[in-house]
Every structure is written in C-alpha cells, then in structure tokens.
Amino acid sequence: QVQLVASGGGLVQAGASLILTCAASGSIFSIYRMGWYRRAPGKQRELIASIATGGSTNYADSVKGRFTISKDNTKNTLYLQMNSLKPEDTAVYYCNSVPYPSAWGQGTQVTVSS
C-alpha cells in the first residue's frame, strides 16, 4: 500500500505563507486524482484542494485564490502553496486520493495565530 507523508506545517502569523509537501512511496499521482484535506479542531475532515491526473485543479471556496495545489509526478510529490493564511486555516493537513481516500497518514499541523 502506498504511504503518504505530509510535511511543512508550522506555527505562523496571519498573512504568512507556507508550502506543504506530500511524498508518496509509489507512483500514484499519474493514476489517481489527489487532494489536500484538513481537519480543524472540532470539525470533520474536509477536502480543500484537488488535482486531476491531467493537472486540472479544484478548490474549496474557503481557500480559493489563496491556496495552490500542484504536483511533480517524477518526484511522486504533491504540494500545497498556502498564502494569506488566516486563523481559520488552523488544522491538521493531509494528502490522499480523491474521492476515495486510502489509509490516512499522520498529517502536518498548521497553526495560524492572529
């Protein structure tokens, strides 16, 4: 089973930027649509950005215009560029396939202070 390891999170102030990285142990990005999910405190996990095998992208309204998803199939790596971060972006961020995610990794914590 492919393992997905998200990294790049941290504690930042509102307005800052972060880049999250998801490394896959196998070549799945050319096979499956991939996405970034997040789980905020007290809320359910939600899909916030996805990228198709061909490269087309979709975003949740809450992050549209601020976040950019991209991938490098040759490196089996998925990225999430997050700009203009807000306190409400505080969450654990995960990567996984869309719409049927496989086993969840640990995720990476993003905390945005006001």
Short mmCIF file of C-alpha atoms in Angstrom, two decimals:
data_model
loop_
_atom_site.label_atom_id
_atom_site.label_comp_id
_atom_site.label_asym_id
_atom_site.label_seq_id
_atom_site.Cartn_x
_atom_site.Cartn_y
_atom_site.Cartn_z
CA GLN A 1 0.00 0.00 0.00
CA VAL A 2 1.30 3.45 -0.88
CA GLN A 3 2.29 5.61 2.05
CA LEU A 4 1.67 9.33 2.03
CA VAL A 5 3.75 11.59 4.26
CA ALA A 6 2.76 15.22 4.63
CA SER A 7 5.20 17.81 5.94
CA GLY A 8 5.87 21.52 6.00
CA GLY A 9 3.40 22.67 8.61
CA GLY A 10 4.20 25.02 11.43
CA LEU A 11 3.16 27.98 13.54
CA VAL A 12 2.80 31.21 11.59
CA GLN A 13 1.11 34.56 11.94
CA ALA A 14 -1.93 35.56 9.96
CA GLY A 15 -0.99 36.71 6.48
CA ALA A 16 2.02 34.43 6.23
CA SER A 17 2.68 31.71 3.68
CA LEU A 18 3.58 28.05 3.94
CA ILE A 19 4.28 25.29 1.46
CA LEU A 20 3.14 21.80 2.36
CA THR A 21 4.68 18.76 0.75
CA CYS A 22 3.29 15.26 0.41
CA ALA A 23 5.67 12.49 -0.50
CA ALA A 24 4.26 9.24 -1.83
CA SER A 25 6.07 5.94 -1.64
CA GLY A 26 4.80 4.95 -5.08
CA SER A 27 3.82 6.41 -8.42
CA ILE A 28 0.18 7.20 -7.83
CA PHE A 29 -0.15 10.80 -8.92
CA SER A 30 -0.37 9.79 -12.56
CA ILE A 31 -3.09 7.27 -11.70
CA TYR A 32 -5.34 8.95 -9.16
CA ARG A 33 -6.79 12.36 -8.57
CA MET A 34 -5.05 13.66 -5.45
CA GLY A 35 -6.08 16.17 -2.88
CA TRP A 36 -5.25 18.06 0.26
CA TYR A 37 -7.64 17.60 3.13
CA ARG A 38 -7.70 19.27 6.50
CA ARG A 39 -9.28 18.68 9.87
CA ALA A 40 -9.79 21.73 12.02
CA PRO A 41 -10.31 21.38 15.78
CA GLY A 42 -13.82 20.12 16.47
CA LYS A 43 -14.66 19.72 12.79
CA GLN A 44 -14.78 16.93 10.27
CA ARG A 45 -12.04 16.39 7.74
CA GLU A 46 -12.72 18.29 4.54
CA LEU A 47 -11.27 18.29 1.05
CA ILE A 48 -9.87 21.73 0.24
CA ALA A 49 -7.94 21.25 -2.99
CA SER A 50 -7.55 18.54 -5.61
CA ILE A 51 -5.61 17.96 -8.79
CA ALA A 52 -6.50 15.56 -11.54
CA THR A 53 -4.06 13.28 -13.31
CA GLY A 54 -4.07 15.75 -16.19
CA GLY A 55 -3.41 18.68 -13.92
CA SER A 56 -6.77 20.40 -13.63
CA THR A 57 -7.46 21.73 -10.16
CA ASN A 58 -10.39 22.39 -7.88
CA TYR A 59 -10.59 24.33 -4.63
CA ALA A 60 -12.99 24.78 -1.79
CA ASP A 61 -14.41 28.27 -1.60
CA SER A 62 -12.66 28.81 1.72
CA VAL A 63 -9.20 28.59 0.13
CA LYS A 64 -9.83 29.61 -3.46
CA GLY A 65 -7.48 32.38 -4.53
CA ARG A 66 -5.14 31.80 -1.58
CA PHE A 67 -4.02 28.17 -1.94
CA THR A 68 -2.47 26.46 -4.95
CA ILE A 69 -2.14 22.72 -5.40
CA SER A 70 0.50 21.26 -7.68
CA LYS A 71 2.40 18.05 -8.19
CA ASP A 72 5.56 16.60 -9.60
CA ASN A 73 4.85 13.12 -10.95
CA THR A 74 8.54 12.42 -11.46
CA LYS A 75 9.20 13.01 -7.76
CA ASN A 76 5.94 11.46 -6.52
CA THR A 77 5.35 14.70 -4.63
CA LEU A 78 2.26 16.82 -4.08
CA TYR A 79 2.43 20.43 -2.97
CA LEU A 80 0.13 22.98 -1.40
CA GLN A 81 1.20 26.60 -1.56
CA MET A 82 -0.74 28.47 1.11
CA ASN A 83 -0.76 32.26 1.04
CA SER A 84 -2.56 34.87 3.14
CA LEU A 85 -3.11 32.37 5.91
CA LYS A 86 -5.93 33.02 8.35
CA PRO A 87 -6.54 31.72 11.88
CA GLU A 88 -9.40 29.64 10.49
CA ASP A 89 -6.86 27.74 8.38
CA THR A 90 -5.54 26.17 11.58
CA ALA A 91 -5.87 22.43 11.12
CA VAL A 92 -4.04 19.19 10.52
CA TYR A 93 -3.44 18.85 6.79
CA TYR A 94 -3.38 15.53 4.96
CA CYS A 95 -2.92 14.38 1.41
CA ASN A 96 -4.78 11.48 -0.10
CA SER A 97 -6.52 10.28 -3.21
CA VAL A 98 -9.86 11.72 -4.29
CA PRO A 99 -12.71 10.82 -4.00
CA TYR A 100 -11.86 7.56 -2.29
CA PRO A 101 -9.02 8.16 0.14
CA SER A 102 -6.85 5.30 1.27
CA ALA A 103 -5.27 4.92 4.71
CA TRP A 104 -4.57 8.28 6.33
CA GLY A 105 -1.09 9.33 7.28
CA GLN A 106 -0.24 11.47 10.30
CA GLY A 107 -0.74 14.77 8.55
CA THR A 108 1.05 18.01 9.29
CA GLN A 109 -0.15 20.64 11.76
CA VAL A 110 -0.67 24.19 10.59
CA THR A 111 -1.38 26.78 13.25
CA VAL A 112 -2.12 30.35 12.30
CA SER A 113 -2.09 32.95 15.05
CA SER A 114 -3.97 36.22 14.84
#
